Coordinates of C-alpha atoms in Angstrom, one line a residue:
Chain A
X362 CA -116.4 188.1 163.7
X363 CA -113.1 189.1 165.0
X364 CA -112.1 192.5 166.4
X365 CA -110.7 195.1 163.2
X366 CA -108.1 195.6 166.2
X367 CA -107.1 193.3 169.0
X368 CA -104.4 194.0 170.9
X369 CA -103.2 191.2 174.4
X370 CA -100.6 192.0 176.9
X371 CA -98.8 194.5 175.4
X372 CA -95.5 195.7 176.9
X373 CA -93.4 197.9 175.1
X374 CA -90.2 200.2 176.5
X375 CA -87.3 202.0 175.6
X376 CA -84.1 200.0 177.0
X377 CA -85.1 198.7 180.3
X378 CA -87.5 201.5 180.9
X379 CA -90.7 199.8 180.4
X380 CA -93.4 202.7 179.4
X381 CA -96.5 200.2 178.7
X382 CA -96.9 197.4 181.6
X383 CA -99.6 195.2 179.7
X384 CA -102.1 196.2 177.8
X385 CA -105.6 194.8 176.0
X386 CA -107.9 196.8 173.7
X387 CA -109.6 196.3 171.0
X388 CA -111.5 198.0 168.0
X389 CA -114.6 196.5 166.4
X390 CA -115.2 197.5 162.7
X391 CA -116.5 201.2 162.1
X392 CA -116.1 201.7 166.0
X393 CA -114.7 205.1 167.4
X394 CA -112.5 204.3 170.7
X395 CA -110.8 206.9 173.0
X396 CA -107.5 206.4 174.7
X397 CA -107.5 208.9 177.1
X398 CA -104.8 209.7 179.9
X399 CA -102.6 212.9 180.7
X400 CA -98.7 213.6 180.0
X401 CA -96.4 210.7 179.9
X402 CA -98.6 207.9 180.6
X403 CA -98.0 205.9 177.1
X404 CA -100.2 207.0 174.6
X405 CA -97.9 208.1 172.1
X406 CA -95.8 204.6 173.1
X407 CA -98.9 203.0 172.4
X408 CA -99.3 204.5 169.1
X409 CA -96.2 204.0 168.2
X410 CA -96.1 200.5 168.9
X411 CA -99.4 199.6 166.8
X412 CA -98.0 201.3 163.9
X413 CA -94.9 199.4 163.7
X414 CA -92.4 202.5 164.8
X415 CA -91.5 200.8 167.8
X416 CA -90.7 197.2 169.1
X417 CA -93.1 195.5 171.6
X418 CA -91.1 193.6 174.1
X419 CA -94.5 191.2 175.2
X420 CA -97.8 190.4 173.5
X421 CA -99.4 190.2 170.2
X422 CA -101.4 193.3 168.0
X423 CA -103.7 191.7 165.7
X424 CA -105.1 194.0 162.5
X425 CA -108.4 192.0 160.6
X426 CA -107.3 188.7 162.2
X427 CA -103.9 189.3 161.1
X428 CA -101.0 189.7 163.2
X429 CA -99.1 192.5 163.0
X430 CA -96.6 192.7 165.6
X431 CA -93.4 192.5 163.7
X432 CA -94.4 194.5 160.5
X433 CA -92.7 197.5 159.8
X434 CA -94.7 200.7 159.3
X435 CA -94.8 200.7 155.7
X436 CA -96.4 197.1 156.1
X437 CA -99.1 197.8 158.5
X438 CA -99.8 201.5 156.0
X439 CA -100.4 198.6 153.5
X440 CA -103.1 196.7 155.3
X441 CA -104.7 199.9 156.2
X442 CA -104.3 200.9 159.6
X443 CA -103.1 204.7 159.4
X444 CA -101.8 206.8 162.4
X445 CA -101.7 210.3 162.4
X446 CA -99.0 211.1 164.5
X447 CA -99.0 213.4 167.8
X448 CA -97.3 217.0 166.5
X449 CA -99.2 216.6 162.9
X450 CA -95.8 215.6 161.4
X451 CA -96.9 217.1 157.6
X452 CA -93.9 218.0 155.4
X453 CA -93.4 221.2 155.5
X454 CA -91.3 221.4 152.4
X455 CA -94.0 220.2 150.6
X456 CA -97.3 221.7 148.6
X457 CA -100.5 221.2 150.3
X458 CA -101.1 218.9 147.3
X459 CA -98.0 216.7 147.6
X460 CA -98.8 216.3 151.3
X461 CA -101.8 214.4 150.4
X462 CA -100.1 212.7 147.7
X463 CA -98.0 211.2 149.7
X464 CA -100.5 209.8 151.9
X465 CA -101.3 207.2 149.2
X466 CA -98.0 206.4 148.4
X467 CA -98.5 202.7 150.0
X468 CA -102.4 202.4 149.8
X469 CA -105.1 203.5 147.2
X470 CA -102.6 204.9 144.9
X471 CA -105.1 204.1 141.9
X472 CA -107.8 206.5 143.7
X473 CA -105.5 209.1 144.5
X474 CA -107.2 212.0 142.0
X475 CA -111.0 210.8 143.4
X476 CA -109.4 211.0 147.2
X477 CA -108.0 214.1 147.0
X478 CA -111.5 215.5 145.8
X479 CA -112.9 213.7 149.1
X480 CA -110.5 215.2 151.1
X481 CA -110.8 218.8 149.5
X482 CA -114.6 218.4 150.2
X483 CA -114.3 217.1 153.7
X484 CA -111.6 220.5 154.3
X485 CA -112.2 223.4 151.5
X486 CA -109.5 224.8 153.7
X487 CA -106.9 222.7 152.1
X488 CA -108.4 222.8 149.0
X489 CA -107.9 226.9 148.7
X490 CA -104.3 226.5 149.7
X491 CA -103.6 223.1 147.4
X492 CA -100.5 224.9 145.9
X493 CA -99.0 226.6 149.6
X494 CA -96.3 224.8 151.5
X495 CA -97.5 222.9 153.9
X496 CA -95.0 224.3 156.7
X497 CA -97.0 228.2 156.1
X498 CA -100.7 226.5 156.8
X499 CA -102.3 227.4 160.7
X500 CA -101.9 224.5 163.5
X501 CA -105.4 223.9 162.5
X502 CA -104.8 223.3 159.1
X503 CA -101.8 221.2 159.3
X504 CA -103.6 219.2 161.3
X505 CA -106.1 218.9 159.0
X506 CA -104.0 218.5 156.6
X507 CA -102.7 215.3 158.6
X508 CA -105.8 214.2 158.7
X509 CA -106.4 214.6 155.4
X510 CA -103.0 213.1 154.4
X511 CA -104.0 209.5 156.4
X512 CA -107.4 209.6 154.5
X513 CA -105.6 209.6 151.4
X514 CA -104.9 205.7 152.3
X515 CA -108.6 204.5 152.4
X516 CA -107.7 203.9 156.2
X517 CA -109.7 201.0 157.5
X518 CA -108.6 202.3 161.0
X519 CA -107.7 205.9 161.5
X520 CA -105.2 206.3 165.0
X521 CA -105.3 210.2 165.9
X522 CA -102.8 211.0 168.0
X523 CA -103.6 213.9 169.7
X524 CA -105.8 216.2 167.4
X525 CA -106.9 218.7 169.5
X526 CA -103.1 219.9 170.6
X527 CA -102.7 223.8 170.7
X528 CA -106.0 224.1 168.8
X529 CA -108.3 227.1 169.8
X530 CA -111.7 225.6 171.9
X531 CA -113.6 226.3 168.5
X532 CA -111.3 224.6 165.7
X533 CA -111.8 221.7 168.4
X534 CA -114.9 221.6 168.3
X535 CA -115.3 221.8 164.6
X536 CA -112.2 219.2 164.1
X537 CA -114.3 216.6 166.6
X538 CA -117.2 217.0 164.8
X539 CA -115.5 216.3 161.7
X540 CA -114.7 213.5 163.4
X541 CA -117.0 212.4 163.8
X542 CA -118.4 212.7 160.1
X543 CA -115.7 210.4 159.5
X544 CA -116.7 207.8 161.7
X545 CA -119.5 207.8 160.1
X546 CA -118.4 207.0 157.5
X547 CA -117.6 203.8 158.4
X548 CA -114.0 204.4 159.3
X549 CA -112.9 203.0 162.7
X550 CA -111.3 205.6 164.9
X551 CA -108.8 205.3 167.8
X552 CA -108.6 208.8 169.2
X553 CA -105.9 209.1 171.7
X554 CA -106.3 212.4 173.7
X555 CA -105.7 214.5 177.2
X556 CA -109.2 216.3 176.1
X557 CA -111.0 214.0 178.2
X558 CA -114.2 215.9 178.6
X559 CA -114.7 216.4 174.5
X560 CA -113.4 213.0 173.5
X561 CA -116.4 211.2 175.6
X562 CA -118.9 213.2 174.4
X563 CA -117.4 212.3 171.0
X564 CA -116.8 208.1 171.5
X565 CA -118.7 204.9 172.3
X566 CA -116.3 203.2 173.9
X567 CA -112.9 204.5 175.9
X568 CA -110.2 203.3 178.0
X569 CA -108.1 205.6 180.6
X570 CA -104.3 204.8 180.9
X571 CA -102.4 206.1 183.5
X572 CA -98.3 204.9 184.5
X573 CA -98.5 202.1 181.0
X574 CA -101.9 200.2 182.3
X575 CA -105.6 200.7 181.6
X576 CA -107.1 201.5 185.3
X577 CA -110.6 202.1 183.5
X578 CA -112.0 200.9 180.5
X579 CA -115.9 201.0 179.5
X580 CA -118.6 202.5 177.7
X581 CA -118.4 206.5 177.2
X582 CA -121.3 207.4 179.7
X583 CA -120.1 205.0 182.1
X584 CA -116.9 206.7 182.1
X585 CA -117.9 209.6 182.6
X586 CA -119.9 209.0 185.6
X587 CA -117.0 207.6 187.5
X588 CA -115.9 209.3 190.5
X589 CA -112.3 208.2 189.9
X590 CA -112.4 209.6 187.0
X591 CA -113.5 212.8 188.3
X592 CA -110.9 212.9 190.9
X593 CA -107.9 211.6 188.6
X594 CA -108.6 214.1 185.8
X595 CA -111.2 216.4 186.4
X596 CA -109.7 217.3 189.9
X597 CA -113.4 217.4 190.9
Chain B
X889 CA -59.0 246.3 132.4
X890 CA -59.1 242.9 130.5
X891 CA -60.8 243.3 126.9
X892 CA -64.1 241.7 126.5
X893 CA -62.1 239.5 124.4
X894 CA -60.7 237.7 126.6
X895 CA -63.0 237.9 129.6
X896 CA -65.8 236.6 127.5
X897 CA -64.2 233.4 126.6
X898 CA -62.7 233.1 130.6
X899 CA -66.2 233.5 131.5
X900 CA -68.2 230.5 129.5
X901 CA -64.9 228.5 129.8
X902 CA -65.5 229.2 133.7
X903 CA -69.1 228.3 133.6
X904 CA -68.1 225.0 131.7
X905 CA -65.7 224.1 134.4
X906 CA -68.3 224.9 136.9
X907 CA -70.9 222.5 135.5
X908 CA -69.0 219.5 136.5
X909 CA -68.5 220.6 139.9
X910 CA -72.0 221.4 140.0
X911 CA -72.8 217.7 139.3
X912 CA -70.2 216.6 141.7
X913 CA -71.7 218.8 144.3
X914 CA -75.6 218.0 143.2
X915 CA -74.4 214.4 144.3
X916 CA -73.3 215.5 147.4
X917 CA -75.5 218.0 148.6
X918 CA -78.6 215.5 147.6
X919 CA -76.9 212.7 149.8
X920 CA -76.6 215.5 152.6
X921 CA -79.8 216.8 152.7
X922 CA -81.9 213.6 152.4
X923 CA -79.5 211.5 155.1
X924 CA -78.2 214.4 157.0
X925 CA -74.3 213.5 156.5
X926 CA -71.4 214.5 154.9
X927 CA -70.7 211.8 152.8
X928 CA -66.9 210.8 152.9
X929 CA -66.8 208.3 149.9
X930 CA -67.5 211.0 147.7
X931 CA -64.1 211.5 146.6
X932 CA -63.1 207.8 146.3
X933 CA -66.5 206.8 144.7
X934 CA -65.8 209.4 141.8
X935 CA -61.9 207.8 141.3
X936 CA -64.0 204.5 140.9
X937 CA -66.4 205.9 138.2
X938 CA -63.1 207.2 136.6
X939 CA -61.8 204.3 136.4
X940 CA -64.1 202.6 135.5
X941 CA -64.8 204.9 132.6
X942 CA -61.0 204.6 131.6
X943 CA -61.3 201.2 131.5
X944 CA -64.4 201.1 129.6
X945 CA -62.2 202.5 127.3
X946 CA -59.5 200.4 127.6
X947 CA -61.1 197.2 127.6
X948 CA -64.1 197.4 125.7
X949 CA -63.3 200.2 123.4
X950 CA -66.7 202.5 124.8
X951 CA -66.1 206.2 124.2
X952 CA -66.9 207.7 127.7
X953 CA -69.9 209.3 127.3
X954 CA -71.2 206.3 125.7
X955 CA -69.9 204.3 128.5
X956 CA -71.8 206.9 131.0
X957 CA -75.3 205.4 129.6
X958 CA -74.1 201.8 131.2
X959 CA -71.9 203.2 134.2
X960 CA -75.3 205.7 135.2
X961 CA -77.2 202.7 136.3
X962 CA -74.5 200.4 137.6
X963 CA -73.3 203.1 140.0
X964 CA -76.9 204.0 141.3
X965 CA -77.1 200.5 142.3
X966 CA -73.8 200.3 143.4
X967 CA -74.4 203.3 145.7
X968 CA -78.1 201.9 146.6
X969 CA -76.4 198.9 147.9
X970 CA -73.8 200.7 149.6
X971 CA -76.1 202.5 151.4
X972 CA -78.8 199.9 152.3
X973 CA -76.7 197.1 152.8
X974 CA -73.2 198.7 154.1
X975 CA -73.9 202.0 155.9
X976 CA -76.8 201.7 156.5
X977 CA -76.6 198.9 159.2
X978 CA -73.5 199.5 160.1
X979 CA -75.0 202.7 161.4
X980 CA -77.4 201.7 163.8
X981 CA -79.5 205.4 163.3
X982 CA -76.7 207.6 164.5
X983 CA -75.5 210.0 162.2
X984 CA -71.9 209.8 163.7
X985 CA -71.6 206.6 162.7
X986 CA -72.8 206.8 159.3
X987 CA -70.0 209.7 159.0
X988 CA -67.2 206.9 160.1
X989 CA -68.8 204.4 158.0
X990 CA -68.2 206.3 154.9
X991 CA -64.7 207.5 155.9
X992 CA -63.8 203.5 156.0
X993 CA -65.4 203.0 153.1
X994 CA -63.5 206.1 150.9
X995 CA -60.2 204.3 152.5
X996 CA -60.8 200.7 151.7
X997 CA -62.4 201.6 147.8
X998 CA -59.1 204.2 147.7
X999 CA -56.9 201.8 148.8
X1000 CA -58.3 198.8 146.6
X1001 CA -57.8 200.9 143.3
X1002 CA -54.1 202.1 144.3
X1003 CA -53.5 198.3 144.7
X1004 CA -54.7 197.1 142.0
X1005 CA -53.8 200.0 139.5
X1006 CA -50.9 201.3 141.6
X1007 CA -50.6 205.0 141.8
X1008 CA -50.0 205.6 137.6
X1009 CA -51.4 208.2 136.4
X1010 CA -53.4 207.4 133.4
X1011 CA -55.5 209.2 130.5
X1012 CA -56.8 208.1 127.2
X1013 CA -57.1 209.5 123.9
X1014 CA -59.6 210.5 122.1
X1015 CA -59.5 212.2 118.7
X1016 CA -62.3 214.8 119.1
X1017 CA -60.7 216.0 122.4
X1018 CA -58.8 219.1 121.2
X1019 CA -61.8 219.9 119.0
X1020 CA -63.1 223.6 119.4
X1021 CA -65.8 225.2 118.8
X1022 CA -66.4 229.2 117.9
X1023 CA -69.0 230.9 119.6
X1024 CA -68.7 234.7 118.8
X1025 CA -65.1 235.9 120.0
X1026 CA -64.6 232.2 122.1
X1027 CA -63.3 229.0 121.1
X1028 CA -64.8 226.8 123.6
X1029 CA -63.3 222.8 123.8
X1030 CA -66.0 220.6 123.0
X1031 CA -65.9 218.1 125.7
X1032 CA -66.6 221.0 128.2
X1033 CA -69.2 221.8 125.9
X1034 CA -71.2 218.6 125.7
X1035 CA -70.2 218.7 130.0
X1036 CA -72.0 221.3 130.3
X1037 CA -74.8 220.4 128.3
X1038 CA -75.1 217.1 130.1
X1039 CA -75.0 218.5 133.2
X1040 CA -78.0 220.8 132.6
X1041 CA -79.7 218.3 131.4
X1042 CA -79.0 215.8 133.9
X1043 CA -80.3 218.9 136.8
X1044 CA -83.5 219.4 134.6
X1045 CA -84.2 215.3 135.0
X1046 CA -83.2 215.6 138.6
X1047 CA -85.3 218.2 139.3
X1048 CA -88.4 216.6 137.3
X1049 CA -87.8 213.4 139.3
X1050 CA -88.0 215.2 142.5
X1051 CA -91.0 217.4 141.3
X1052 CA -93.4 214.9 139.9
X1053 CA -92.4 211.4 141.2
X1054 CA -93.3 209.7 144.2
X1055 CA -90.1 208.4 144.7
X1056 CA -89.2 212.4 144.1
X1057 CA -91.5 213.6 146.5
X1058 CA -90.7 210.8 149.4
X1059 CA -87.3 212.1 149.6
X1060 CA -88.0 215.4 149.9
X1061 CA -90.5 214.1 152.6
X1062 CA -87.9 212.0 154.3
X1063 CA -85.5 215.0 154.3
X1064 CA -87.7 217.0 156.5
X1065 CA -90.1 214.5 158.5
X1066 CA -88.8 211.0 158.7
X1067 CA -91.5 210.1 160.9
X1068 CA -94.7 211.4 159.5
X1069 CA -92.6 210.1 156.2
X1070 CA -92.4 206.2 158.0
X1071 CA -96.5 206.8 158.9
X1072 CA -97.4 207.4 155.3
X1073 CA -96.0 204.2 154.4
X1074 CA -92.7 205.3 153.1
X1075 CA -90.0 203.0 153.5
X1076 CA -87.1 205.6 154.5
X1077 CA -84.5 202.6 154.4
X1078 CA -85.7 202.1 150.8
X1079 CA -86.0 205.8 150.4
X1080 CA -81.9 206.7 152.1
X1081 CA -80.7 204.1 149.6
X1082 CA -82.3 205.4 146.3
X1083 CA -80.7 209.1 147.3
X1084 CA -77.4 207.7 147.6
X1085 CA -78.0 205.6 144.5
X1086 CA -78.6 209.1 142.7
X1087 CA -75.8 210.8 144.3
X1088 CA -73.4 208.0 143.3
X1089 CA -74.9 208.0 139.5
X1090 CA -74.4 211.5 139.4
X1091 CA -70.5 210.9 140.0
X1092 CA -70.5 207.9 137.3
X1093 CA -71.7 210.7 134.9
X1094 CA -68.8 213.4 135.9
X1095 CA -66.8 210.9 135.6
X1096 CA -67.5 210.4 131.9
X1097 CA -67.6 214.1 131.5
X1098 CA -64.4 214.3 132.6
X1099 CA -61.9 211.5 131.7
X1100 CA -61.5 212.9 127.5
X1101 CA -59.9 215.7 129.3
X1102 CA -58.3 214.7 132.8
X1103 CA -56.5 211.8 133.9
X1104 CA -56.9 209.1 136.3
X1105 CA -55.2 208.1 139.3
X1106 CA -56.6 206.4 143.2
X1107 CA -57.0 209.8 144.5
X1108 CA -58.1 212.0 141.3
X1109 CA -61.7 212.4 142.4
X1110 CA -60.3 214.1 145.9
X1111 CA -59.6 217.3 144.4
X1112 CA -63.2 217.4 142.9
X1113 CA -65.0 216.7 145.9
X1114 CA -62.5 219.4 147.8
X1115 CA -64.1 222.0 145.6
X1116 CA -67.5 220.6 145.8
X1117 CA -67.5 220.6 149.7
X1118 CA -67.1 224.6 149.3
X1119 CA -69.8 224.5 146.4
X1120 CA -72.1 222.8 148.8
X1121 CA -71.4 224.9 151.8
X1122 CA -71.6 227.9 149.5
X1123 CA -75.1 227.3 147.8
X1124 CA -76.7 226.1 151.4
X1125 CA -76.3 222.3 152.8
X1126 CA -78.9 220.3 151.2
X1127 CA -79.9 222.8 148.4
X1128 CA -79.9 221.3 144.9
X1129 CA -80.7 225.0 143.4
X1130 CA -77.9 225.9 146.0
X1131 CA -75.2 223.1 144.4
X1132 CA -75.9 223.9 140.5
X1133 CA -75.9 228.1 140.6
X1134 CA -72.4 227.7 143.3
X1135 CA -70.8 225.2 141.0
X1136 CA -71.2 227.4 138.3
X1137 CA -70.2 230.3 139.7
X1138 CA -67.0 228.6 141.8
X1139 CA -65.7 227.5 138.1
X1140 CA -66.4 231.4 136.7
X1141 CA -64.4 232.5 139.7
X1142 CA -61.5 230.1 139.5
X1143 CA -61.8 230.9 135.8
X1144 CA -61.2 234.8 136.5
X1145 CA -58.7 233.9 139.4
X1146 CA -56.6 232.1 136.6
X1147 CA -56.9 234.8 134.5
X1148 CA -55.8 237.9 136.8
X1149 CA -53.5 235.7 139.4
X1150 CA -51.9 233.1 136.6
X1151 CA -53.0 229.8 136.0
X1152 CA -51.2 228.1 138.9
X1153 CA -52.8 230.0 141.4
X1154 CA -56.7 230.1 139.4
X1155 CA -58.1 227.7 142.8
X1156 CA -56.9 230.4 145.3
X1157 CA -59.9 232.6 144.3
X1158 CA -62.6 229.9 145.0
X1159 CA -61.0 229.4 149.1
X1160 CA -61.0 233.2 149.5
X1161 CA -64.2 233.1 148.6
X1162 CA -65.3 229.7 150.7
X1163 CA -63.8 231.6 153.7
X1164 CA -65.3 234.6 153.2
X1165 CA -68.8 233.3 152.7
X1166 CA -67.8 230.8 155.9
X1167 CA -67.3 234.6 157.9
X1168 CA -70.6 236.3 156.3
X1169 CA -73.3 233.6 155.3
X1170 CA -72.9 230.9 157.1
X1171 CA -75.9 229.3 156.2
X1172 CA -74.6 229.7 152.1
X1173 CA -75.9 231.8 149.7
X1174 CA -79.3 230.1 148.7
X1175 CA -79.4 228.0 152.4
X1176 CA -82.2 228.2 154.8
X1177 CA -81.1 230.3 157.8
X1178 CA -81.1 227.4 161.2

C-alpha cells in the first residue's frame, strides 16, 4: 500500500532564495509524524508547499497515490489533507460557530451539524463560547478553535503547524494530549514544531530539518537518543 | 426656526435621497473591505448600468425597475468577470496595481459610452414620475419612495446573504484572514470575484432607482460615487452597517443644507461635514479604530 503522504526531492523558494534544498518524507495512514527544527529552517515553507500555498520549484508530493503538486489549496482541502496554519489564522470577525462552519466549506459539508457536535465534545471550551467572536477567545482557544476548524473537513491528514506557539507549559500539555486522542482516532498527523522534547514523547516517527534538508530522520526514541540531537537543540 | 412643516418633509425627502447613495456606497465599501481597494470603476460602472437602464427603455420598452430584475444579474456577472478575469490577473497580488487596473478600466468603459452615445444628455419619461404621495404634512415623490424601499430591502438580503450563506460567511472570512481562508478550502479568487459581482449589481439596481428621475450622460455616475467616497469614509472603510446609516444621513444633511443655504448650494453641507469627520474620526463613525 502506498504512503497516505509521499513527498521526493522537494525544493521550494521564494525568488532565487531557495528555503527547502530537497526533501523526502512520508506519512503512512493513521501515522503521527513530527517535523521538528528551530526558527527559519523551512517548516512553515514546507507546509505551505504541501498545502498548495506555495509553488515547488523541484520534486513531486503525492496525497493517497495521487499527485498533488500543482493543486491549488482549495483542491488539496478537497481530497482531505488539512493544514492548520502556524499563527492559528481563525477569523476573527467571525462567531465561534461560523469558524467551524467554514472549515467544511470544501469537505464534509453534508456532516457539518454531526461535526460540529464532535468538535464541541472533543473542546467544551468552544462549545460555551459557540456565539463569541472568534478574535475575543484565549491563544489557547483559538488554537483550538483552529484545530477544530480543520476537523470540520473529516481531514484524512491533519498538518499542525506549530500548536504549541505562546501556549502556557499546561494548555501544551493538554493540547498534545488531545492530540494525541485524535491520532487515535485514526487521523494521520504531521506535527511541525520547535517543542522538540514534547513532540517526541508525543510521535512514532520524526524527522529534524535544519538550513531546508532533513539531517536526521528516524523512529521517536531513536531520535531522541542522538547526541547530535542533543547538541543541535538541547544545547546539552 | 423652520416649522415642523417644512423640516418634516426635508427630512424623509433627505433620507430618500440618502438611500440611493447608501446603495452606491454598500457597493463600494463591500468591494473595499473584502479586496482591500478603492475601486475606481465605480463611477463609470454606474453610468453603464444607467445606460443600460435607459436603453432598456428605449429599445425594449422595460420600465426601469422592471429592467433592474434582468440588469441585477447581468451586472453581477459582468463585475464577477471583471474582476476574475480583468483585474484580477492583471494585478499580480499587489494592491497598487489592482488600484491602476480599475482607474484604466473607469477610463476605457467612460470613454467607450461617450463614443458611442456622445456626451447627450438623456432622460426618459415615465408617467408615474411626478406622482406624490401624502404622508402626514409631506408629499413625498414616489420613485424616491419605492428607492428607498428597494434599497432597504436590497441591505436586508445583503445582510442575510452575508449572515447565513457560505458564500456570505467566506467573504467576511477572506476580508480578514486570506490565508487561513485559502487553508479551509476557500477559493479567494472565486470568493474576490463574487464581492465585486455584488458590488457591481448593487449599482445596476441604483441605476434603475434612479434613471425615472435623473438623466443620463458618460460621466453621470461620477457625482454619485463622489458622494459615496465621503459616505464610505464617513461610516468606516469596509463597514456595510457603516455605508447604509452614512448614506442616509449624508442625504438628510444635504437635504437640510438645501433647505437653510438654497438649493444650489444643498452638497456643501455633506463636504463640511466629510472634512470635519476627516479632522475628528478618522477611522469614520461606525469604523474600527487601526
Amino acid at each position: 500500500m502506498p504512503d497516505l503522504l509521499a513527498i521526493k526531492g522537494l525544493r521550494t523558494g521564494y525568488g532565487p532564495t531557495e528555503i527547502l534544498r530537497g526533501v523526502d518524507l512520508t506519512v503512512g495512514d493513521a501515522e503521527i509524524v513530527a517535523v521538528l527544527g528551530s526558527n527559519g529552517t523551512g517548516k512553515s515553507t514546507l507546509n505551505r508547499t504541501i498545502s498548495g500555498v506555495l509553488r515547488a520549484s523541484h520534486g513531486t508530493i503525492q496525497f493517497q497515490g495521487a499527485s498533488i503538486t500543482s493543486d491549488t489549496p482549495a483542491k488539496i482541502v478537497a481530497r482531505g489533507l488539512i493544514h492548520v496554519p502556524e499563527g492559528r489564522r481563525i477569523f476573527p470577525n467571525l462567531t465561534v460557530r461560523e469558524n467551524l462552519d467554514l472549515g467544511a466549506y470544501r469537505r464534509a459539508r453534508a456532516r457539518r451539524p454531526a461535526n460540529r457536535e464532535r468538535v464541541f465534545f472533543i473542546f467544551p471550551r468552544l462549545a460555551e463560547r459557540h456565539s463569541q467572536l472568534a478574535g475575543s477567545l484565549s491563544g489557547g482557544e483559538q488554537q483550538m478553535l483552529a484545530i477544530g476548524r480543520g476537523l470540520m473537513a473529516e481531514p484524512r491528514l491533519l498538518i499542525l503547524d506549530e500548536p504549541s506557539l505562546g501556549l502556557s507549559p499546561l494548555l501544551v500539555e493538554e493540547l498534545f494530549a488531545l492530540i494525541k486522542s485524535i491520532n487515535a482516532d485514526g487521523i494521520a498527523v504531521l506535527l511541525v514544531e520547535q517543542n522538540v522534547v514534547q513532540s517526541l514523547e508525543l510521535v512514532q516517527r520524526a524527522y529534524i530539518l535544519d538550513n531546508g534538508v532533513f539531517v536526521l530522520q528516524g523512529s521517536a526514541e531513536d531520535i531522541r537518543n542522538n547526541p547530535d540531537l542533543k547538541r543541535t537543540f538541547l544545547g546539552m | 426656526m423652520l416649522s415642523s412643516v417644512i423640516l418634516i418633509p426635508a427630512v424623509l425627502n433627505g433620507l430618500m435621497t440618502g438611500a440611493v447613495y447608501a446603495l452606491i456606497a454598500l457597493g463600494l465599501t463591500l468591494i473595499y473591505g473584502v479586496l482591500h481597494i478603492i475601486n475606481f470603476a465605480h463611477g463609470a460602472l454606474l453610468t453603464a448600468a444607467m445606460f443600460a437602464a435607459f436603453f432598456a427603455h428605449q429599445w425594449l420598452g422595460l420600465d426601469p425597475y422592471i429592467a433592474a430584475i434582468g440588469l441585477t444579474p447581468i451586472f453581477f456577472g459582468l463585475g464577477y468577470g471583471l474582476q476574475r478575469f480583468i483585474i484580477g490577473p492583471a494585478a499580480h497580488g499587489e494592491d497598487r496595481n489592482i488600484l491602476l487596473v480599475t482607474l484604466g478600466l473607469a477610463v476605457v468603459i467612460e470613454n467607450a459610452l461617450l463614443y458611442a452615445f456622445r456626451a447627450d444628455t438623456r432622460t426618459i419619461n415615465l408617467p408615474y414620475a411626478f406622482n406624490v404621495i401624502e404622508v402626514g404634512s409631506a408629499f413625498l415623490a414616489v420613485p424616491r419612495v419605492i428607492a428607498f424601499v428597494v434599497v432597504i430591502a436590497v441591505a436586508i438580503a445583503l445582510w442575510l446573504i452575508m449572515r447565513w450563506t457560505d458564500t456570505g460567511k467566506a467573504i467576511r472570512a477572506v476580508a480578514k484572514e486570506k490565508l487561513g481562508a485559502e487553508l479551509s478550502g476557500i477559493d479567494v479568487a472565486h470568493i474576490y470575484a463574487v464581492t465585486f459581482g455584488l458590488g457591481t449589481a448593487c449599482l445596476a439596481i441604483a441605476a434603475c432607482l434612479l434613471l425615472p428621475t435623473y438623466y443620463v450622460n458618460p460621466t453621470a455616475g461620477n457625482a454619485f460615487v463622489l458622494i459615496a467616497f465621503t459616505i464610505v469614509v464617513l461610516g468606516g472603510m469596509g463597514s456595510v452597517t457603516g455605508a447604509l446609516i452614512g448614506g442616509l444621513f449624508v442625504g438628510v444633511v444635504e437635504s437640510m443644507s438645501g433647505l437653510y443655504l438654497g438649493e444650489s448650494l444643498g452638497q456643501i453641507g455633506i463636504f463640511v461635514m466629510f472634512i470635519l469627520v476627516l479632522l475628528f474620526r478618522p477611522s469614520g463613525l461606525l469604523g474600527e479604530r487601526t
